[in-house]
Amino acid sequence: MERRLLEGGGEALLGDFRIVLASAAAAVLVGIVLVPTGQRLFARAIGHFQRHRSTGKLILRSATPAGLRTVREEVSLPARGHLAALAKPRGVSWGVLLANVLAQGLLTVGVVASLYAGYLAPEFRVTASQLSAVINGLATILLFALIDPQLSVMTDDVVEGRIEESLFRRTIVWISFSRLAGTILAQAVLLPAAILIAWIAVHV
């Protein structure tokens, strides 16, 4: 940041931040691919914990040859049927999905936008760097008010047998893709968010 201020490389700095956001989107995509593996591993880990009731034993087990073999056996990539299942009922409204897209986009861009705002308003850059909550706060409200309650109630419904597990899985897939869309949206939100934070740092 300080070097960019001295050299005047604002466009290069913005490009650097866009690379950071692109890497975040790539990480979310990798996470989506690993969802089936994660589900299988968590199921095995929970089963082991229910039998032994010891976190220490679970950790030690994961480091043994047998534990590593279990990890290798549970590696699973998404099947083609998972994509075909997206044509079936989602289990969650478009409104919730769009709210998640917006929330994830804001969460992704908040800190990065506050840093770039410090470049836009260099005399207030310390203040600007502390104002990521201006962006992240709205995202937190969206998650708390719209998204988390929906998933919590749906989880209870699955446990109590009121909805099918397959529907819940499709919902998780939709939520995951909406998160990916949010991290991609962060590219468009970066500059407006940085300008807003810079304005607040200067005028408030």
PDB file of C-alpha atoms in Angstrom:
ATOM      1  CA  MET A   1       0.000   0.000   0.000  1.00  0.00           C
ATOM      2  CA  GLU A   2       2.657   2.517   1.016  1.00  0.00           C
ATOM      3  CA  ARG A   3       4.718   1.712  -2.067  1.00  0.00           C
ATOM      4  CA  ARG A   4       1.707   2.153  -4.351  1.00  0.00           C
ATOM      5  CA  LEU A   5       1.013   5.532  -2.740  1.00  0.00           C
ATOM      6  CA  LEU A   6       4.571   6.642  -3.427  1.00  0.00           C
ATOM      7  CA  GLU A   7       4.726   5.244  -6.950  1.00  0.00           C
ATOM      8  CA  GLY A   8       1.153   6.078  -7.954  1.00  0.00           C
ATOM      9  CA  GLY A   9       0.318   2.556  -9.118  1.00  0.00           C
ATOM     10  CA  GLY A  10      -3.386   2.613  -8.296  1.00  0.00           C
ATOM     11  CA  GLU A  11      -4.452   0.488 -11.265  1.00  0.00           C
ATOM     12  CA  ALA A  12      -1.850  -2.141 -10.405  1.00  0.00           C
ATOM     13  CA  LEU A  13      -3.049  -2.175  -6.789  1.00  0.00           C
ATOM     14  CA  LEU A  14      -6.635  -2.623  -7.920  1.00  0.00           C
ATOM     15  CA  GLY A  15      -5.474  -5.465 -10.151  1.00  0.00           C
ATOM     16  CA  ASP A  16      -3.715  -7.094  -7.209  1.00  0.00           C
ATOM     17  CA  PHE A  17      -6.911  -6.965  -5.170  1.00  0.00           C
ATOM     18  CA  ARG A  18      -8.908  -8.419  -8.055  1.00  0.00           C
ATOM     19  CA  ILE A  19      -6.476 -11.345  -8.153  1.00  0.00           C
ATOM     20  CA  VAL A  20      -7.094 -11.872  -4.430  1.00  0.00           C
ATOM     21  CA  LEU A  21     -10.845 -11.947  -5.051  1.00  0.00           C
ATOM     22  CA  ALA A  22     -10.408 -14.318  -7.999  1.00  0.00           C
ATOM     23  CA  SER A  23      -8.399 -16.671  -5.797  1.00  0.00           C
ATOM     24  CA  ALA A  24     -11.247 -16.567  -3.259  1.00  0.00           C
ATOM     25  CA  ALA A  25     -13.697 -17.626  -5.976  1.00  0.00           C
ATOM     26  CA  ALA A  26     -11.344 -20.428  -7.018  1.00  0.00           C
ATOM     27  CA  ALA A  27     -11.119 -21.586  -3.397  1.00  0.00           C
ATOM     28  CA  VAL A  28     -14.918 -21.701  -3.122  1.00  0.00           C
ATOM     29  CA  LEU A  29     -15.077 -23.756  -6.327  1.00  0.00           C
ATOM     30  CA  VAL A  30     -12.551 -26.219  -4.897  1.00  0.00           C
ATOM     31  CA  GLY A  31     -14.647 -26.352  -1.726  1.00  0.00           C
ATOM     32  CA  ILE A  32     -17.754 -27.223  -3.742  1.00  0.00           C
ATOM     33  CA  VAL A  33     -15.881 -30.056  -5.444  1.00  0.00           C
ATOM     34  CA  LEU A  34     -14.789 -31.352  -2.020  1.00  0.00           C
ATOM     35  CA  VAL A  35     -18.283 -31.289  -0.465  1.00  0.00           C
ATOM     36  CA  PRO A  36     -18.978 -35.034  -1.047  1.00  0.00           C
ATOM     37  CA  THR A  37     -15.598 -35.937   0.452  1.00  0.00           C
ATOM     38  CA  GLY A  38     -16.221 -33.671   3.428  1.00  0.00           C
ATOM     39  CA  GLN A  39     -19.653 -35.196   4.055  1.00  0.00           C
ATOM     40  CA  ARG A  40     -18.239 -38.716   4.043  1.00  0.00           C
ATOM     41  CA  LEU A  41     -15.322 -37.843   6.309  1.00  0.00           C
ATOM     42  CA  PHE A  42     -17.540 -36.020   8.801  1.00  0.00           C
ATOM     43  CA  ALA A  43     -19.917 -38.999   8.892  1.00  0.00           C
ATOM     44  CA  ARG A  44     -17.026 -41.356   9.655  1.00  0.00           C
ATOM     45  CA  ALA A  45     -15.583 -38.984  12.253  1.00  0.00           C
ATOM     46  CA  ILE A  46     -18.943 -38.582  14.007  1.00  0.00           C
ATOM     47  CA  GLY A  47     -19.421 -42.355  14.061  1.00  0.00           C
ATOM     48  CA  HIS A  48     -15.970 -42.826  15.613  1.00  0.00           C
ATOM     49  CA  PHE A  49     -16.649 -40.126  18.214  1.00  0.00           C
ATOM     50  CA  GLN A  50     -20.003 -41.659  19.169  1.00  0.00           C
ATOM     51  CA  ARG A  51     -18.294 -44.984  19.843  1.00  0.00           C
ATOM     52  CA  HIS A  52     -15.260 -43.692  21.754  1.00  0.00           C
ATOM     53  CA  ARG A  53     -16.414 -40.292  23.114  1.00  0.00           C
ATOM     54  CA  SER A  54     -12.904 -38.899  22.882  1.00  0.00           C
ATOM     55  CA  THR A  55     -11.669 -36.079  20.678  1.00  0.00           C
ATOM     56  CA  GLY A  56      -8.070 -37.101  21.437  1.00  0.00           C
ATOM     57  CA  LYS A  57      -8.644 -40.624  20.145  1.00  0.00           C
ATOM     58  CA  LEU A  58     -10.307 -39.215  17.043  1.00  0.00           C
ATOM     59  CA  ILE A  59      -7.312 -36.974  16.311  1.00  0.00           C
ATOM     60  CA  LEU A  60      -4.835 -39.790  16.945  1.00  0.00           C
ATOM     61  CA  ARG A  61      -6.876 -42.141  14.778  1.00  0.00           C
ATOM     62  CA  SER A  62      -6.736 -39.689  11.867  1.00  0.00           C
ATOM     63  CA  ALA A  63      -2.913 -39.746  11.988  1.00  0.00           C
ATOM     64  CA  THR A  64      -2.586 -43.540  11.896  1.00  0.00           C
ATOM     65  CA  PRO A  65      -2.127 -45.540   8.674  1.00  0.00           C
ATOM     66  CA  ALA A  66      -5.665 -46.877   9.086  1.00  0.00           C
ATOM     67  CA  GLY A  67      -7.000 -43.352   9.503  1.00  0.00           C
ATOM     68  CA  LEU A  68      -5.145 -42.098   6.436  1.00  0.00           C
ATOM     69  CA  ARG A  69      -6.473 -45.083   4.506  1.00  0.00           C
ATOM     70  CA  THR A  70      -9.991 -44.121   5.574  1.00  0.00           C
ATOM     71  CA  VAL A  71      -9.441 -40.602   4.261  1.00  0.00           C
ATOM     72  CA  ARG A  72      -8.211 -41.994   0.962  1.00  0.00           C
ATOM     73  CA  GLU A  73     -11.217 -44.335   0.701  1.00  0.00           C
ATOM     74  CA  GLU A  74     -13.712 -41.552   1.344  1.00  0.00           C
ATOM     75  CA  VAL A  75     -12.406 -39.185  -1.343  1.00  0.00           C
ATOM     76  CA  SER A  76     -15.291 -38.668  -3.740  1.00  0.00           C
ATOM     77  CA  LEU A  77     -15.879 -36.175  -6.540  1.00  0.00           C
ATOM     78  CA  PRO A  78     -19.352 -34.823  -7.369  1.00  0.00           C
ATOM     79  CA  ALA A  79     -21.273 -37.162  -9.642  1.00  0.00           C
ATOM     80  CA  ARG A  80     -23.067 -36.107 -12.802  1.00  0.00           C
ATOM     81  CA  GLY A  81     -26.325 -36.909 -11.046  1.00  0.00           C
ATOM     82  CA  HIS A  82     -25.707 -34.067  -8.605  1.00  0.00           C
ATOM     83  CA  LEU A  83     -25.953 -31.549 -11.438  1.00  0.00           C
ATOM     84  CA  ALA A  84     -29.013 -33.276 -12.886  1.00  0.00           C
ATOM     85  CA  ALA A  85     -30.665 -33.065  -9.462  1.00  0.00           C
ATOM     86  CA  LEU A  86     -30.529 -29.271  -9.654  1.00  0.00           C
ATOM     87  CA  ALA A  87     -33.567 -29.436 -11.948  1.00  0.00           C
ATOM     88  CA  LYS A  88     -35.607 -30.808  -9.015  1.00  0.00           C
ATOM     89  CA  PRO A  89     -37.092 -28.662  -6.196  1.00  0.00           C
ATOM     90  CA  ARG A  90     -34.437 -26.546  -4.492  1.00  0.00           C
ATOM     91  CA  GLY A  91     -35.796 -26.592  -0.959  1.00  0.00           C
ATOM     92  CA  VAL A  92     -34.960 -22.901  -0.608  1.00  0.00           C
ATOM     93  CA  SER A  93     -36.450 -19.818  -2.243  1.00  0.00           C
ATOM     94  CA  TRP A  94     -34.779 -17.682  -4.878  1.00  0.00           C
ATOM     95  CA  GLY A  95     -34.956 -14.801  -2.426  1.00  0.00           C
ATOM     96  CA  VAL A  96     -32.793 -16.633   0.102  1.00  0.00           C
ATOM     97  CA  LEU A  97     -30.329 -17.656  -2.600  1.00  0.00           C
ATOM     98  CA  LEU A  98     -30.046 -14.094  -3.916  1.00  0.00           C
ATOM     99  CA  ALA A  99     -29.608 -12.820  -0.354  1.00  0.00           C
ATOM    100  CA  ASN A 100     -26.797 -15.337   0.098  1.00  0.00           C
ATOM    101  CA  VAL A 101     -25.165 -14.186  -3.148  1.00  0.00           C
ATOM    102  CA  LEU A 102     -25.209 -10.609  -1.885  1.00  0.00           C
ATOM    103  CA  ALA A 103     -24.073 -11.539   1.632  1.00  0.00           C
ATOM    104  CA  GLN A 104     -21.173 -13.653   0.409  1.00  0.00           C
ATOM    105  CA  GLY A 105     -20.136 -10.975  -2.069  1.00  0.00           C
ATOM    106  CA  LEU A 106     -20.057  -8.358   0.678  1.00  0.00           C
ATOM    107  CA  LEU A 107     -18.199 -10.638   3.087  1.00  0.00           C
ATOM    108  CA  THR A 108     -15.627 -11.432   0.419  1.00  0.00           C
ATOM    109  CA  VAL A 109     -14.995  -7.823  -0.544  1.00  0.00           C
ATOM    110  CA  GLY A 110     -15.230  -6.081   2.846  1.00  0.00           C
ATOM    111  CA  VAL A 111     -11.620  -6.175   4.008  1.00  0.00           C
ATOM    112  CA  VAL A 112     -10.177  -5.797   0.508  1.00  0.00           C
ATOM    113  CA  ALA A 113     -12.394  -2.777  -0.182  1.00  0.00           C
ATOM    114  CA  SER A 114     -11.326  -1.117   3.071  1.00  0.00           C
ATOM    115  CA  LEU A 115      -7.679  -1.535   2.104  1.00  0.00           C
ATOM    116  CA  TYR A 116      -8.225  -0.049  -1.346  1.00  0.00           C
ATOM    117  CA  ALA A 117     -10.217   2.773   0.235  1.00  0.00           C
ATOM    118  CA  GLY A 118      -7.015   3.637   2.084  1.00  0.00           C
ATOM    119  CA  TYR A 119      -5.398   4.218  -1.307  1.00  0.00           C
ATOM    120  CA  LEU A 120      -8.314   6.358  -2.494  1.00  0.00           C
ATOM    121  CA  ALA A 121      -8.163   8.489   0.665  1.00  0.00           C
ATOM    122  CA  PRO A 122      -4.491   8.241   1.674  1.00  0.00           C
ATOM    123  CA  GLU A 123      -4.676  10.852   4.428  1.00  0.00           C
ATOM    124  CA  PHE A 124      -7.361   8.722   6.121  1.00  0.00           C
ATOM    125  CA  ARG A 125      -5.981   5.307   5.178  1.00  0.00           C
ATOM    126  CA  VAL A 126      -5.704   4.046   8.770  1.00  0.00           C
ATOM    127  CA  THR A 127      -9.326   4.978   9.407  1.00  0.00           C
ATOM    128  CA  ALA A 128     -10.442   3.460   6.108  1.00  0.00           C
ATOM    129  CA  SER A 129      -8.656   0.186   6.826  1.00  0.00           C
ATOM    130  CA  GLN A 130     -10.750  -0.175   9.990  1.00  0.00           C
ATOM    131  CA  LEU A 131     -14.094   0.376   8.258  1.00  0.00           C
ATOM    132  CA  SER A 132     -14.601  -3.042   6.684  1.00  0.00           C
ATOM    133  CA  ALA A 133     -17.510  -3.470   9.129  1.00  0.00           C
ATOM    134  CA  VAL A 134     -19.458  -0.962   7.024  1.00  0.00           C
ATOM    135  CA  ILE A 135     -19.639  -3.617   4.311  1.00  0.00           C
ATOM    136  CA  ASN A 136     -19.410  -6.781   6.398  1.00  0.00           C
ATOM    137  CA  GLY A 137     -22.080  -5.557   8.809  1.00  0.00           C
ATOM    138  CA  LEU A 138     -24.771  -5.642   6.129  1.00  0.00           C
ATOM    139  CA  ALA A 139     -23.651  -9.129   5.108  1.00  0.00           C
ATOM    140  CA  THR A 140     -23.850 -10.308   8.722  1.00  0.00           C
ATOM    141  CA  ILE A 141     -27.397  -8.951   9.031  1.00  0.00           C
ATOM    142  CA  LEU A 142     -28.441 -10.786   5.858  1.00  0.00           C
ATOM    143  CA  LEU A 143     -26.935 -14.044   7.109  1.00  0.00           C
ATOM    144  CA  PHE A 144     -28.454 -13.679  10.584  1.00  0.00           C
ATOM    145  CA  ALA A 145     -31.922 -12.617   9.432  1.00  0.00           C
ATOM    146  CA  LEU A 146     -32.504 -14.616   6.247  1.00  0.00           C
ATOM    147  CA  ILE A 147     -30.054 -17.416   5.579  1.00  0.00           C
ATOM    148  CA  ASP A 148     -28.938 -19.036   8.844  1.00  0.00           C
ATOM    149  CA  PRO A 149     -32.502 -19.456  10.224  1.00  0.00           C
ATOM    150  CA  GLN A 150     -33.609 -21.112   6.986  1.00  0.00           C
ATOM    151  CA  LEU A 151     -30.796 -23.663   7.087  1.00  0.00           C
ATOM    152  CA  SER A 152     -31.190 -24.266  10.829  1.00  0.00           C
ATOM    153  CA  VAL A 153     -34.903 -25.038  10.530  1.00  0.00           C
ATOM    154  CA  MET A 154     -34.259 -27.226   7.512  1.00  0.00           C
ATOM    155  CA  THR A 155     -31.598 -29.188   9.416  1.00  0.00           C
ATOM    156  CA  ASP A 156     -34.101 -29.856  12.212  1.00  0.00           C
ATOM    157  CA  ASP A 157     -36.687 -30.942   9.639  1.00  0.00           C
ATOM    158  CA  VAL A 158     -34.242 -33.472   8.186  1.00  0.00           C
ATOM    159  CA  VAL A 159     -33.390 -34.881  11.628  1.00  0.00           C
ATOM    160  CA  GLU A 160     -37.077 -35.209  12.511  1.00  0.00           C
ATOM    161  CA  GLY A 161     -37.929 -36.766   9.148  1.00  0.00           C
ATOM    162  CA  ARG A 162     -40.224 -33.999   7.903  1.00  0.00           C
ATOM    163  CA  ILE A 163     -38.225 -33.534   4.703  1.00  0.00           C
ATOM    164  CA  GLU A 164     -36.067 -35.909   2.703  1.00  0.00           C
ATOM    165  CA  GLU A 165     -32.301 -35.919   3.032  1.00  0.00           C
ATOM    166  CA  SER A 166     -31.981 -35.698  -0.756  1.00  0.00           C
ATOM    167  CA  LEU A 167     -33.820 -32.365  -0.717  1.00  0.00           C
ATOM    168  CA  PHE A 168     -31.488 -31.081   1.981  1.00  0.00           C
ATOM    169  CA  ARG A 169     -28.481 -32.110  -0.105  1.00  0.00           C
ATOM    170  CA  ARG A 170     -29.839 -30.230  -3.103  1.00  0.00           C
ATOM    171  CA  THR A 171     -30.309 -27.191  -0.899  1.00  0.00           C
ATOM    172  CA  ILE A 172     -26.668 -27.383   0.196  1.00  0.00           C
ATOM    173  CA  VAL A 173     -25.614 -27.570  -3.457  1.00  0.00           C
ATOM    174  CA  TRP A 174     -27.675 -24.475  -4.298  1.00  0.00           C
ATOM    175  CA  ILE A 175     -26.308 -22.606  -1.283  1.00  0.00           C
ATOM    176  CA  SER A 176     -22.774 -23.572  -2.314  1.00  0.00           C
ATOM    177  CA  PHE A 177     -23.259 -22.304  -5.862  1.00  0.00           C
ATOM    178  CA  SER A 178     -24.815 -19.095  -4.557  1.00  0.00           C
ATOM    179  CA  ARG A 179     -21.701 -18.601  -2.452  1.00  0.00           C
ATOM    180  CA  LEU A 180     -19.565 -19.032  -5.570  1.00  0.00           C
ATOM    181  CA  ALA A 181     -21.738 -16.490  -7.372  1.00  0.00           C
ATOM    182  CA  GLY A 182     -21.242 -14.125  -4.444  1.00  0.00           C
ATOM    183  CA  THR A 183     -17.463 -14.323  -4.592  1.00  0.00           C
ATOM    184  CA  ILE A 184     -17.649 -13.598  -8.323  1.00  0.00           C
ATOM    185  CA  LEU A 185     -20.002 -10.672  -7.640  1.00  0.00           C
ATOM    186  CA  ALA A 186     -17.346  -9.279  -5.287  1.00  0.00           C
ATOM    187  CA  GLN A 187     -15.349  -8.220  -8.350  1.00  0.00           C
ATOM    188  CA  ALA A 188     -18.129  -5.808  -9.328  1.00  0.00           C
ATOM    189  CA  VAL A 189     -18.692  -4.611  -5.763  1.00  0.00           C
ATOM    190  CA  LEU A 190     -15.009  -3.901  -4.992  1.00  0.00           C
ATOM    191  CA  LEU A 191     -14.690  -0.399  -6.435  1.00  0.00           C
ATOM    192  CA  PRO A 192     -18.092   0.960  -5.286  1.00  0.00           C
ATOM    193  CA  ALA A 193     -17.504  -0.443  -1.799  1.00  0.00           C
ATOM    194  CA  ALA A 194     -14.036   1.108  -1.635  1.00  0.00           C
ATOM    195  CA  ILE A 195     -15.404   4.485  -2.751  1.00  0.00           C
ATOM    196  CA  LEU A 196     -18.141   4.300  -0.101  1.00  0.00           C
ATOM    197  CA  ILE A 197     -15.652   3.456   2.653  1.00  0.00           C
ATOM    198  CA  ALA A 198     -13.307   6.223   1.514  1.00  0.00           C
ATOM    199  CA  TRP A 199     -16.183   8.731   1.574  1.00  0.00           C
ATOM    200  CA  ILE A 200     -17.178   7.676   5.087  1.00  0.00           C
ATOM    201  CA  ALA A 201     -13.568   7.880   6.280  1.00  0.00           C
ATOM    202  CA  VAL A 202     -13.270  11.434   4.958  1.00  0.00           C
ATOM    203  CA  HIS A 203     -16.676  12.862   5.858  1.00  0.00           C
ATOM    204  CA  VAL A 204     -17.824  11.052   8.999  1.00  0.00           C
TER     205      VAL A 204
END
